[in-house]
Every structure is written in C-alpha cells, then in structure tokens.
PDB file of C-alpha atoms and ligand atoms in Angstrom:
ATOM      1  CA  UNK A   1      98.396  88.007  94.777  1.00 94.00           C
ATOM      2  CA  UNK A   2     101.641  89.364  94.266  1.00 97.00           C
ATOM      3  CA  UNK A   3     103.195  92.454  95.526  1.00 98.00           C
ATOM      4  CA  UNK A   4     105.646  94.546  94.158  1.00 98.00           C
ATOM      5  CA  UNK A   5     108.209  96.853  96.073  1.00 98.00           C
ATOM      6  CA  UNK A   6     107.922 100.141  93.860  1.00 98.00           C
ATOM      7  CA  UNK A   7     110.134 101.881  97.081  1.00 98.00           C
ATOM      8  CA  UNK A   8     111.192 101.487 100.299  1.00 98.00           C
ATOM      9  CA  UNK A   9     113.701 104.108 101.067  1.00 98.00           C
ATOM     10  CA  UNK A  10     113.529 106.812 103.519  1.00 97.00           C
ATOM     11  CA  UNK A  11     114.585 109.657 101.217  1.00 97.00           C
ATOM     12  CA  UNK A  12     115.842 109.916  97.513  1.00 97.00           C
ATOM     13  CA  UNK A  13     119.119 109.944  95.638  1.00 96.00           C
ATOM     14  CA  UNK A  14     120.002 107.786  92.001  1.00 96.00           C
ATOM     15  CA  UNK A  15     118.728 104.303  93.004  1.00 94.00           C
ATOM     16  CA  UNK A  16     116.537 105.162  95.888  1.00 97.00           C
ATOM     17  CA  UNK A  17     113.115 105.312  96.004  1.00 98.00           C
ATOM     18  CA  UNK A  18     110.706 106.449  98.636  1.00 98.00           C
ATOM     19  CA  UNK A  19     108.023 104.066  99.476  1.00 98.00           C
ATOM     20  CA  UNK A  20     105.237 102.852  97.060  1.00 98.00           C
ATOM     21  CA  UNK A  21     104.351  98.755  96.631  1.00 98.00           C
ATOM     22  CA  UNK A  22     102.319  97.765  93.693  1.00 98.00           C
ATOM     23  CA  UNK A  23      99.298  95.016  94.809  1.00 98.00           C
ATOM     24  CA  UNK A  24      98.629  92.970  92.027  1.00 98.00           C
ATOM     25  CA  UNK A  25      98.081  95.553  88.678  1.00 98.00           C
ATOM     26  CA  UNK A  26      95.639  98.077  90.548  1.00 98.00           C
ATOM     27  CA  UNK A  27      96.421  98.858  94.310  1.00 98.00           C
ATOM     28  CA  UNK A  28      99.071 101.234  95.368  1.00 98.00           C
ATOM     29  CA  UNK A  29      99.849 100.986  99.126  1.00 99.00           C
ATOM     30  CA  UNK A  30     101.528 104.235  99.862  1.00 99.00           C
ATOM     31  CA  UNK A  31     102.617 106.766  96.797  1.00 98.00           C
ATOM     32  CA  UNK A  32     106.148 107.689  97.297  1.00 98.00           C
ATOM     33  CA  UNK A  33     108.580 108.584  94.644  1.00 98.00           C
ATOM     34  CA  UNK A  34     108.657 104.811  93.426  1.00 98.00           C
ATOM     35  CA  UNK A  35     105.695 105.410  92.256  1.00 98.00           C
ATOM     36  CA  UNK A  36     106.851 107.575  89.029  1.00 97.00           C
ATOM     37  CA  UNK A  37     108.891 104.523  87.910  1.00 95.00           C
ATOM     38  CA  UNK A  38     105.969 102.746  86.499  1.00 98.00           C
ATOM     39  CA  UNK A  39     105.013 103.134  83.171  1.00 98.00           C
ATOM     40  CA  UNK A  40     101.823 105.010  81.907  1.00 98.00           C
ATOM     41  CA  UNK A  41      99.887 101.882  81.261  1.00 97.00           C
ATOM     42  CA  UNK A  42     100.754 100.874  84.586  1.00 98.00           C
ATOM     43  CA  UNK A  43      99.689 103.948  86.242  1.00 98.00           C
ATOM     44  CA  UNK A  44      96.580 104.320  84.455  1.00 98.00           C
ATOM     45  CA  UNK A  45      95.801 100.744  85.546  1.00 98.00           C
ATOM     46  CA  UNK A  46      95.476 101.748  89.142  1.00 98.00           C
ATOM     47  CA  UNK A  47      92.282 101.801  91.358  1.00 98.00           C
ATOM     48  CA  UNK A  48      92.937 102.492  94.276  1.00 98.00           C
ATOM     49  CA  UNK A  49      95.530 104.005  96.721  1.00 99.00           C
ATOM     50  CA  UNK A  50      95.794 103.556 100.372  1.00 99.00           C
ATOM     51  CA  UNK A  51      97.962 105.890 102.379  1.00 99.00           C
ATOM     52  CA  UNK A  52      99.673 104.672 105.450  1.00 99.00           C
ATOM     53  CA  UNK A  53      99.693 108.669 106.523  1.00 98.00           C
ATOM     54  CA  UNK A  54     100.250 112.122 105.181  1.00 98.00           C
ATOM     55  CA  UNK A  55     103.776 112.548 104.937  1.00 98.00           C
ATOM     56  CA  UNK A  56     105.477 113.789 101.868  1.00 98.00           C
ATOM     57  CA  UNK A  57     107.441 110.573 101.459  1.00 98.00           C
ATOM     58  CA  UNK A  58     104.317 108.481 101.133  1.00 98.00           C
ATOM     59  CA  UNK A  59     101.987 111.023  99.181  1.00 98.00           C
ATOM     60  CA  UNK A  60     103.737 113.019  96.687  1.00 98.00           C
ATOM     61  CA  UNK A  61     103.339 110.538  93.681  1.00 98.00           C
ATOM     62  CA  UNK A  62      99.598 110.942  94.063  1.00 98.00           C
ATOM     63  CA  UNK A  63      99.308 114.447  92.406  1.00 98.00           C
ATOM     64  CA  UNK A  64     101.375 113.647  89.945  1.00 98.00           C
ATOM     65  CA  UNK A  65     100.101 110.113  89.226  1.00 98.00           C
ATOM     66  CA  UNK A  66      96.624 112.115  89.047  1.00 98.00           C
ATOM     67  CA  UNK A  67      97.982 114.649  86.150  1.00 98.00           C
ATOM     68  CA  UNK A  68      99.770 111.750  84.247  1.00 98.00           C
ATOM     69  CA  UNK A  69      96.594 109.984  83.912  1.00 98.00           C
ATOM     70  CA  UNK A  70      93.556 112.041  83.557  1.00 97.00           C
ATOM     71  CA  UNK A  71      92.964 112.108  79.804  1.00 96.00           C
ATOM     72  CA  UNK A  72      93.690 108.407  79.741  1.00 96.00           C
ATOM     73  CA  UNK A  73      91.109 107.220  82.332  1.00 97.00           C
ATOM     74  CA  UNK A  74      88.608 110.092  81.130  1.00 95.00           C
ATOM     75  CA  UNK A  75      88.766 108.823  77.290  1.00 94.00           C
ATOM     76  CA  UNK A  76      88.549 105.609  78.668  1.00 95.00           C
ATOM     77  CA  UNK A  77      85.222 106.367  81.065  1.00 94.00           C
ATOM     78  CA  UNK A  78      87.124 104.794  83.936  1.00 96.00           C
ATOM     79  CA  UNK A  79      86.006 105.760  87.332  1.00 97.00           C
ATOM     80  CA  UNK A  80      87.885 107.932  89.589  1.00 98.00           C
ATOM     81  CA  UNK A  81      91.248 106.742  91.278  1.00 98.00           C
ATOM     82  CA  UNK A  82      89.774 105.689  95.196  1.00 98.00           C
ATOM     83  CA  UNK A  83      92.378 107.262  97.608  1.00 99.00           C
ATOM     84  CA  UNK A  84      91.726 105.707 100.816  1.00 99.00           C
ATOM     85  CA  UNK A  85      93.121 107.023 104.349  1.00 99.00           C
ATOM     86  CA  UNK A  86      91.982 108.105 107.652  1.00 99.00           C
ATOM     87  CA  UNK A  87      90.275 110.940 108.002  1.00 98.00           C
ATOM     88  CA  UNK A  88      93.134 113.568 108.873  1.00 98.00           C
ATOM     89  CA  UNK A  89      94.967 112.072 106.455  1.00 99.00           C
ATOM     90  CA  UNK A  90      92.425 113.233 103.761  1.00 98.00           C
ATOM     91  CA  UNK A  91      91.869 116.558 105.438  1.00 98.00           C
ATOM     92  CA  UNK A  92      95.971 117.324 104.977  1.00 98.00           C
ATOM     93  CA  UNK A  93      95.642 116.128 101.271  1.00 98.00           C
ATOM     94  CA  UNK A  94      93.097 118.744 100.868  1.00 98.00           C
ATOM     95  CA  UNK A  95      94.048 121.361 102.702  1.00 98.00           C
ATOM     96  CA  UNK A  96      97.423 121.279 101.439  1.00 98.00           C
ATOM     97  CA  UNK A  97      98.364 119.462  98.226  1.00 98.00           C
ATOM     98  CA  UNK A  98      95.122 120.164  96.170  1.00 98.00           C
ATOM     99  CA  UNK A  99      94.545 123.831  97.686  1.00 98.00           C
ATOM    100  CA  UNK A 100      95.256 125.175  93.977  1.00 97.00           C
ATOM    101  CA  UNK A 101      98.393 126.655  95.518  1.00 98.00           C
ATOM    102  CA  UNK A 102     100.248 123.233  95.592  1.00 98.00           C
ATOM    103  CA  UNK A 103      98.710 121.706  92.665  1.00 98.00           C
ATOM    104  CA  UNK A 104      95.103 121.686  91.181  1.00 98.00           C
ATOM    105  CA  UNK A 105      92.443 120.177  93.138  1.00 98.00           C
ATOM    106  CA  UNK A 106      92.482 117.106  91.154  1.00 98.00           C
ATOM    107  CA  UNK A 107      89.228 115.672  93.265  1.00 98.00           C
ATOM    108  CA  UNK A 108      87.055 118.166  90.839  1.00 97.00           C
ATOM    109  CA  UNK A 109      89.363 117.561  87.686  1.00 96.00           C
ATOM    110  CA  UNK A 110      88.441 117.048  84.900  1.00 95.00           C
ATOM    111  CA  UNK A 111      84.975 117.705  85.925  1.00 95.00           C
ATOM    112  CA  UNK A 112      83.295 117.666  89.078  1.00 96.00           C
ATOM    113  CA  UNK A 113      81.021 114.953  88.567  1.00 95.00           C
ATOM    114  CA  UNK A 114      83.879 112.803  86.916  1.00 95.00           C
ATOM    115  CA  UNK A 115      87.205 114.122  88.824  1.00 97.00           C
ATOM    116  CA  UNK A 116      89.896 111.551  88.971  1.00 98.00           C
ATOM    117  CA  UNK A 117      90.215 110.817  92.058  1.00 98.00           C
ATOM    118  CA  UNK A 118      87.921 110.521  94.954  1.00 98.00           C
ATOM    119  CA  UNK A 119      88.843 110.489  98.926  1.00 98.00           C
ATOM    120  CA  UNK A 120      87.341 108.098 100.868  1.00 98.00           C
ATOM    121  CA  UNK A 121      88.353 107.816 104.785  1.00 98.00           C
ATOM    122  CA  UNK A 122      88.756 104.610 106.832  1.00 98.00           C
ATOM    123  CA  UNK A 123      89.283 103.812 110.359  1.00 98.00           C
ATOM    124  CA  UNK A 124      91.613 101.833 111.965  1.00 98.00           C
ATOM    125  CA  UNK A 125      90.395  98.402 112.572  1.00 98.00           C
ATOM    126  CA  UNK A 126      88.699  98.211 109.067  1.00 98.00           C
ATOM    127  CA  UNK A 127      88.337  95.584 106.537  1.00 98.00           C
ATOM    128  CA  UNK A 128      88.048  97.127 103.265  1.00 98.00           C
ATOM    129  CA  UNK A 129      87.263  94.844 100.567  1.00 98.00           C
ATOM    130  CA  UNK A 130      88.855  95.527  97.191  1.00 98.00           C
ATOM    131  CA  UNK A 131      87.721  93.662  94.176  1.00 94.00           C
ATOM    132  CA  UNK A 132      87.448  90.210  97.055  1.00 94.00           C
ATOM    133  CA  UNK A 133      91.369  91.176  98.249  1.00 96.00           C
ATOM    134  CA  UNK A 134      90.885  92.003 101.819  1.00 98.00           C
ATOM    135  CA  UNK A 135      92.841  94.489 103.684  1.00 98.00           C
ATOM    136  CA  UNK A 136      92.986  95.277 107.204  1.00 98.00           C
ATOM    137  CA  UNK A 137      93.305  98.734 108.625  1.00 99.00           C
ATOM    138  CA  UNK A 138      96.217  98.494 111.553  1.00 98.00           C
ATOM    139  CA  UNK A 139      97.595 100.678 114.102  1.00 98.00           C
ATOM    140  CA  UNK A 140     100.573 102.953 113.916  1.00 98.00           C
ATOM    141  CA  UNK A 141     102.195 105.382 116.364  1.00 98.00           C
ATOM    142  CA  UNK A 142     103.520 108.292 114.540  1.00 98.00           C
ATOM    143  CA  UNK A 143     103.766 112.392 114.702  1.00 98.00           C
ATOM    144  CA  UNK A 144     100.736 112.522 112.590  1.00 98.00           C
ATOM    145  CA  UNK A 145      97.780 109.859 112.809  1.00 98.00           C
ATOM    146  CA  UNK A 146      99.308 106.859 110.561  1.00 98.00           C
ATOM    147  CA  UNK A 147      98.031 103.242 110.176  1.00 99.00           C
ATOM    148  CA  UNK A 148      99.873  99.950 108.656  1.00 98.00           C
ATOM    149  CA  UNK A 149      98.220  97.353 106.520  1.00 99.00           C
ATOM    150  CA  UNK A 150      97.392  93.784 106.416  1.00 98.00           C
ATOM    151  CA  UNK A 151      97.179  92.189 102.766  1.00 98.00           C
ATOM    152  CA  UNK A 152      94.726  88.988 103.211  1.00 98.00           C
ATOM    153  CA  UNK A 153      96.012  86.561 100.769  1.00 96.00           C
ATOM    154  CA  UNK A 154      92.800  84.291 101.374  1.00 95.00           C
ATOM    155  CA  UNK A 155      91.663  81.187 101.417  1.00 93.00           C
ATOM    156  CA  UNK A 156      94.116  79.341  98.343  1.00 91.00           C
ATOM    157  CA  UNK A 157      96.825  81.146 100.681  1.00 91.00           C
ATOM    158  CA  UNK A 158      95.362  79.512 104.205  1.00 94.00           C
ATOM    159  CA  UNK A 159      94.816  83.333 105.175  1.00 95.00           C
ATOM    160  CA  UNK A 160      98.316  84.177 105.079  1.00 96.00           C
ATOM    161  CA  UNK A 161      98.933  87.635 105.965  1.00 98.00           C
ATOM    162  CA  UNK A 162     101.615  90.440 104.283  1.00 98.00           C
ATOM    163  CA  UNK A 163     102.160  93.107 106.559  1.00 98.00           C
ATOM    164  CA  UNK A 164     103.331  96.434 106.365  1.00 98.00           C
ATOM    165  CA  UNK A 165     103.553  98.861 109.462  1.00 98.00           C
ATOM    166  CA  UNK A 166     104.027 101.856 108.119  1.00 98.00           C
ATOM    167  CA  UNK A 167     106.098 104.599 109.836  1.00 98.00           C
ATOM    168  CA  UNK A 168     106.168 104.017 113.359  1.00 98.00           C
ATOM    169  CA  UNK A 169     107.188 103.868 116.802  1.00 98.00           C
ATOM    170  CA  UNK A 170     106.910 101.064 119.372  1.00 98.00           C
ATOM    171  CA  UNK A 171     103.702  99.858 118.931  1.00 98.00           C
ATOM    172  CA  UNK A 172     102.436  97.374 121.381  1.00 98.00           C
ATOM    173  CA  UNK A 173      98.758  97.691 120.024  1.00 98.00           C
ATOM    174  CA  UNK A 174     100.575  96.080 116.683  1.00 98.00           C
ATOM    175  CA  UNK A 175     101.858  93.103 118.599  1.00 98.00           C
ATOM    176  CA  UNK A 176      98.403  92.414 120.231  1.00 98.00           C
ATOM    177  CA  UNK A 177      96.672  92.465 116.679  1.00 98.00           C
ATOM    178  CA  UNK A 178      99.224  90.400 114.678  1.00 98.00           C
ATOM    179  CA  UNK A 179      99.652  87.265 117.760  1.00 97.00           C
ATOM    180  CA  UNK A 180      95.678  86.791 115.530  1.00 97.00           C
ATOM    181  CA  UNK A 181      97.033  87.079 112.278  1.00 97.00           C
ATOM    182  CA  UNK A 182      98.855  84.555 110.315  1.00 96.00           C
ATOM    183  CA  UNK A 183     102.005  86.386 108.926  1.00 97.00           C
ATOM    184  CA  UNK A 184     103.765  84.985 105.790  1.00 95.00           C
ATOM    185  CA  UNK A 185     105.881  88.535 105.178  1.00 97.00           C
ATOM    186  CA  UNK A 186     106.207  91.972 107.913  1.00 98.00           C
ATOM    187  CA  UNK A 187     107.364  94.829 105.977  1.00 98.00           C
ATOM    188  CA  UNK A 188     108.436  96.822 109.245  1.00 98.00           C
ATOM    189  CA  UNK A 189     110.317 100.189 109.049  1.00 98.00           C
ATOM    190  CA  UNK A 190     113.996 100.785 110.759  1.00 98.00           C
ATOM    191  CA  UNK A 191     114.299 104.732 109.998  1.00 97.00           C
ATOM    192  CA  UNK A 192     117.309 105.127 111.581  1.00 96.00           C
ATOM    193  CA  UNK A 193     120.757 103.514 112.758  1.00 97.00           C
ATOM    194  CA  UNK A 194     121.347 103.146 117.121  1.00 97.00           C
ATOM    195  CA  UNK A 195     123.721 106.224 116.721  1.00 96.00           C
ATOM    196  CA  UNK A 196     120.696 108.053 116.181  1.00 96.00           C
ATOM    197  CA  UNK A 197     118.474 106.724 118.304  1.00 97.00           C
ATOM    198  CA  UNK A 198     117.072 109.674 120.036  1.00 97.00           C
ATOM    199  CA  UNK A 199     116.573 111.129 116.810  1.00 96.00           C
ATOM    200  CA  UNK A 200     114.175 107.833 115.907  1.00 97.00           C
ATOM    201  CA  UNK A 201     112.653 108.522 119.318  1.00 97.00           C
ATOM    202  CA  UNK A 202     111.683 111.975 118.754  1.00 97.00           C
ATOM    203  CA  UNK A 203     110.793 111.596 114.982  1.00 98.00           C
ATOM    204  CA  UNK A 204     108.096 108.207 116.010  1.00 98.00           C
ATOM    205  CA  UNK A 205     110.795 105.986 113.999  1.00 98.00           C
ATOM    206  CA  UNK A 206     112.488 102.590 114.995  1.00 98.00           C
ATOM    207  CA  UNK A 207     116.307 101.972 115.127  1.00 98.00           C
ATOM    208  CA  UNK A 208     117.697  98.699 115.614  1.00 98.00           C
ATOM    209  CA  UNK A 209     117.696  98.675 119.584  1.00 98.00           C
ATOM    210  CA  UNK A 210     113.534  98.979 119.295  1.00 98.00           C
ATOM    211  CA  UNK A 211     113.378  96.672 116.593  1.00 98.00           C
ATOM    212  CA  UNK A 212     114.583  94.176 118.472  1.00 98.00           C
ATOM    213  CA  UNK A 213     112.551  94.642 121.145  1.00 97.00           C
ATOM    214  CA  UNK A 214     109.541  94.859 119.177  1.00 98.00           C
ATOM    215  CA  UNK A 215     110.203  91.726 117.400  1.00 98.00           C
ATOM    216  CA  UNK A 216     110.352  89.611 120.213  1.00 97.00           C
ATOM    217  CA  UNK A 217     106.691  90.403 120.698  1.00 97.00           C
ATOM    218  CA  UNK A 218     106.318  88.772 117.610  1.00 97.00           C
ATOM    219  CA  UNK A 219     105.672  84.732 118.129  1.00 94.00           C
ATOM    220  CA  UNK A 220     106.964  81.998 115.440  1.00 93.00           C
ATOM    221  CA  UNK A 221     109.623  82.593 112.661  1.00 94.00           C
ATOM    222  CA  UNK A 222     108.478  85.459 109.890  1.00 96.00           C
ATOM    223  CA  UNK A 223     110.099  86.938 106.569  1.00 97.00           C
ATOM    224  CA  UNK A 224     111.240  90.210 107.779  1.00 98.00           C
ATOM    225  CA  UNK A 225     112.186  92.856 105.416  1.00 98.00           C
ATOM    226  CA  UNK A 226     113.319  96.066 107.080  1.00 98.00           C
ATOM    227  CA  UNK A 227     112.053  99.297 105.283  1.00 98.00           C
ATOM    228  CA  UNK A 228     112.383 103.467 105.021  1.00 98.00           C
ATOM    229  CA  UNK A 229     116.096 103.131 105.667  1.00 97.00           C
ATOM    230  CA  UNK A 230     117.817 106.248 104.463  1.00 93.00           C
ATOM    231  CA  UNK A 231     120.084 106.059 101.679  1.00 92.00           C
ATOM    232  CA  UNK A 232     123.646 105.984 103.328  1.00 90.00           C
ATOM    233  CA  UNK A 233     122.268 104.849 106.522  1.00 93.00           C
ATOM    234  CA  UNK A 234     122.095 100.748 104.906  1.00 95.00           C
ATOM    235  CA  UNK A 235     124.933  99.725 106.528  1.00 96.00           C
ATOM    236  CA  UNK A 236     124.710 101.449 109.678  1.00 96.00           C
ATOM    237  CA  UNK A 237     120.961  99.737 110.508  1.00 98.00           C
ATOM    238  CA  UNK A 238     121.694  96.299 108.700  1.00 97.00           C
ATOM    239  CA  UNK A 239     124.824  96.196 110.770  1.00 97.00           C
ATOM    240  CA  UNK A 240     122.308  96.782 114.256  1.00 97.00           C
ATOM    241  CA  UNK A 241     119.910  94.354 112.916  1.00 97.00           C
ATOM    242  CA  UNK A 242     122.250  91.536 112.351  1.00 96.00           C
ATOM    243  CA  UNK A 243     123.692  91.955 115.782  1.00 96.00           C
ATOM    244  CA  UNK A 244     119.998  91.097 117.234  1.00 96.00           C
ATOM    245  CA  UNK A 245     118.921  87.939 118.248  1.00 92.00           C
ATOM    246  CA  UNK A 246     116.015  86.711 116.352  1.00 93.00           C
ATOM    247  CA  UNK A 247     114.190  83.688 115.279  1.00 94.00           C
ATOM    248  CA  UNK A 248     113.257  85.820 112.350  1.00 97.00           C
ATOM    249  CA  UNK A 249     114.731  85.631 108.853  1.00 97.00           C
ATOM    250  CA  UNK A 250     115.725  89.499 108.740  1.00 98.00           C
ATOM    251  CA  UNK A 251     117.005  90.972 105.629  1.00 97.00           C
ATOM    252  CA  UNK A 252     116.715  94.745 103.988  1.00 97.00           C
ATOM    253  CA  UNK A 253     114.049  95.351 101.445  1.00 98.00           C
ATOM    254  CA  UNK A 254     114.731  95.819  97.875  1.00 96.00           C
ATOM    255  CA  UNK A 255     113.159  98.195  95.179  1.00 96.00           C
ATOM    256  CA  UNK A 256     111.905  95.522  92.762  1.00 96.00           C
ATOM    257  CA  UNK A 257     111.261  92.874  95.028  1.00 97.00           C
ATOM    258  CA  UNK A 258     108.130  90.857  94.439  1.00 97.00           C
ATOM    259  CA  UNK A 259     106.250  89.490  97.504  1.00 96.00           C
ATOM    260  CA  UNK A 260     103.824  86.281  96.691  1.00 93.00           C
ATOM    261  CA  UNK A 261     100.987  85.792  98.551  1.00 90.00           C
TER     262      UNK A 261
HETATM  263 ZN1  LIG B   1     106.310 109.598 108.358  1.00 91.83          ZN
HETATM  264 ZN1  LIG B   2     108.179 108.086 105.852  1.00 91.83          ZN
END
C-alpha cells in the first residue's frame, strides 16, 4: 500500500496545499486543495473518499473533483464516487455545498439513478473494508464532529498501522485506541505555533506545548510527521516541536511525500 501526501497545509498560497493523501490509485482520505493537483486520469481513477470532517479545508476538492469527472466515469459505466463520513458530516455536504446554490447537487448528476457520487455515513469505531484495505474509523475532538483514520497495511505488513488524526484537540480517547494498534507512521496535526496557543485552544487545534503532551501518551518510538501547519507558521511550530522531548522521530510533512505500508 502506498500513500501519497496530495496536502498537508493548513491554508493555501504558491506551494501549499490543503490536505488530501492519495491511498494507493483509488482512495482519497480528505479532499483539500491538493486534491486538484492530480491529473484527470488520476482523478477519474478514484473510488472512494473519506472525510475526516466538514471543513472547507478538507472538502472543497470534492465538488470539483465531481464536475471534472462525470462524463469520464459515465462513458465509462463506472459506479458512483463513495464519499464516506459521519453522519453530520454528510448532512453539511448536503445542506450546504450541493444545495444548487453552492454548486449542483452532484449526488443526482448526471442522472439520479447513476449520479456520481453517493454518501454513505460511518461511525466512529468502524472498520470499513475497501477492496480488502481495512480502515478504522477513530476519534477526534473538534468544533464540528471529526474522526481520524487508521490505514491497516495487513498481514504482508504484520498489521502495521498509518495513522492520521485529523483536526483535533487533546484527545485522550486517541491514546487509549492506538496503545492496541501497531503504528508504523502518525500523521498528527500541529495547527498552530505556542504564541498562539489560546487560539489552538479555542479553534480544537494542537500547538507544540499539547503535542508534546499528547505524544507522551504514545508508547514505543513512531514516524511522526506533523500536519495542517499554516504556511508561514513552519518555522514557528517546527521550532516548538524540536524543543520537545521525544522518543519519536518528529519531522514536518511534505506535499509529495509517499508513505509505504
Ligand atoms: Zn477543521
Ligand atoms: Zn483543517
């Protein structure tokens, strides 16, 4: 399995991203703005999206994506594109992106019985089985209900485990959840730098200080690639993370980066 950082900043400017990673040709794990960087082959290739929650930053590539690839998938009889959340998640998709005020409602597009996408909710806790790739539905603590994800890279892989939490708080039900999970990569968000830590508080968002402190609920020695950094902010958190003492190998996540599972 391979995974593919599409983007993993906070906001946009040239050369920054928002986040979207690429599983293997035909998962999308969040639809940011990294998303339009693929080209249409690519996007036509995917299946399935899963949506860590309904914030702009992780769903606008999704109507979009939908437009750019309609003819192709309906010429080719593909089915529709599965866009997988929780329940609210869904609901906010519908009630404000495809409301035919914000875009078309691309879940009866082209036709009704053959749209191109279709919403399907999950609950946190789930395993949802994609083609035999296994992901796991985990918590998040956010303004609006928000999950992470945990990529199963099976058996060949000894059940090695890529993680990504999603936007989020402190999250202690996290912790509980991974100490059963062997973890080969955590993709874990540091929104903003300690200068602006009440800011992070307010927002459900880590800074450096929390980091810390929620890494040392984390047992062993992981990968650690810190995410959703805003652009001009790099320094500012990477500067707070290297001051923390870890046993994890911490570094900041690239656009372009391919994970191996
Ligand atoms: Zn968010
Ligand atoms: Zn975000």
């Amino acid at each position: 399995m391979n995974i593919r950082v599409l983007g993993c900043s906070g906001a946009i400017a040239a050369g920054y991203k928002t986040t979207a990673f690429l599983l293997d040709a035909d998962v999308l794990i969040d639809a940011g703005t990294g998303v339009g960087d693929l080209p249409l082959d690519a996007l036509a290739a995917v299946d399935h999206i899963l949506l860590s929650h309904s914030h702009l930053d992780h769903v606008l590539g999704i109507p979009l994506l939908a437009d750019a690839v309609l003819r192709l998938r309906a010429a080719a009889g593909r089915p529709p594109i599965q866009v997988h959340a929780l329940p609210e998640t869904l609901q906010a998709l519908r009630q404000h992106i495809f409301n035919g005020a914000i875009w078309p409602d691309f879940t009866a597009l082209p036709t009704r019985e053959a749209p191109v996408l279709s919403l399907h909710p999950f609950a946190i806790g789930d395993r949802l089985d994609l083609g035999g790739r296994f992901i796991e539905v985990l918590p998040a603590i956010h303004t609006v209900p928000a999950v992470g994800f945990a990529v199963d890279g099976g058996a060949a892989a000894g059940h090695a485990h890529w993680v990504f939490t999603g936007d989020t708080g402190p999250n202690p039900a996290l912790w509980r959840r991974l100490a059963q999970l062997r973890l080969s990569h955590l993709v874990i968000e540091t929104a903003f730098s300690d200068d602006e830590a009440e800011l992070a508080h307010v927002s459900q968002h880590l800074c450096p200080a929390d980091l810390g402190q929620e890494l040392a609920q984390l047992g062993g020695s992981v990968n650690v690639h810190i995410t959703h950094i805003k652009p001009g902010e790099v320094d500012a958190v990477m500067q707070g993370v290297r001051g923390l003492a870890s046993p994890h190998r911490i570094g900041a996540l690239q656009a372009g980066q391919h994970m191996q599972l």
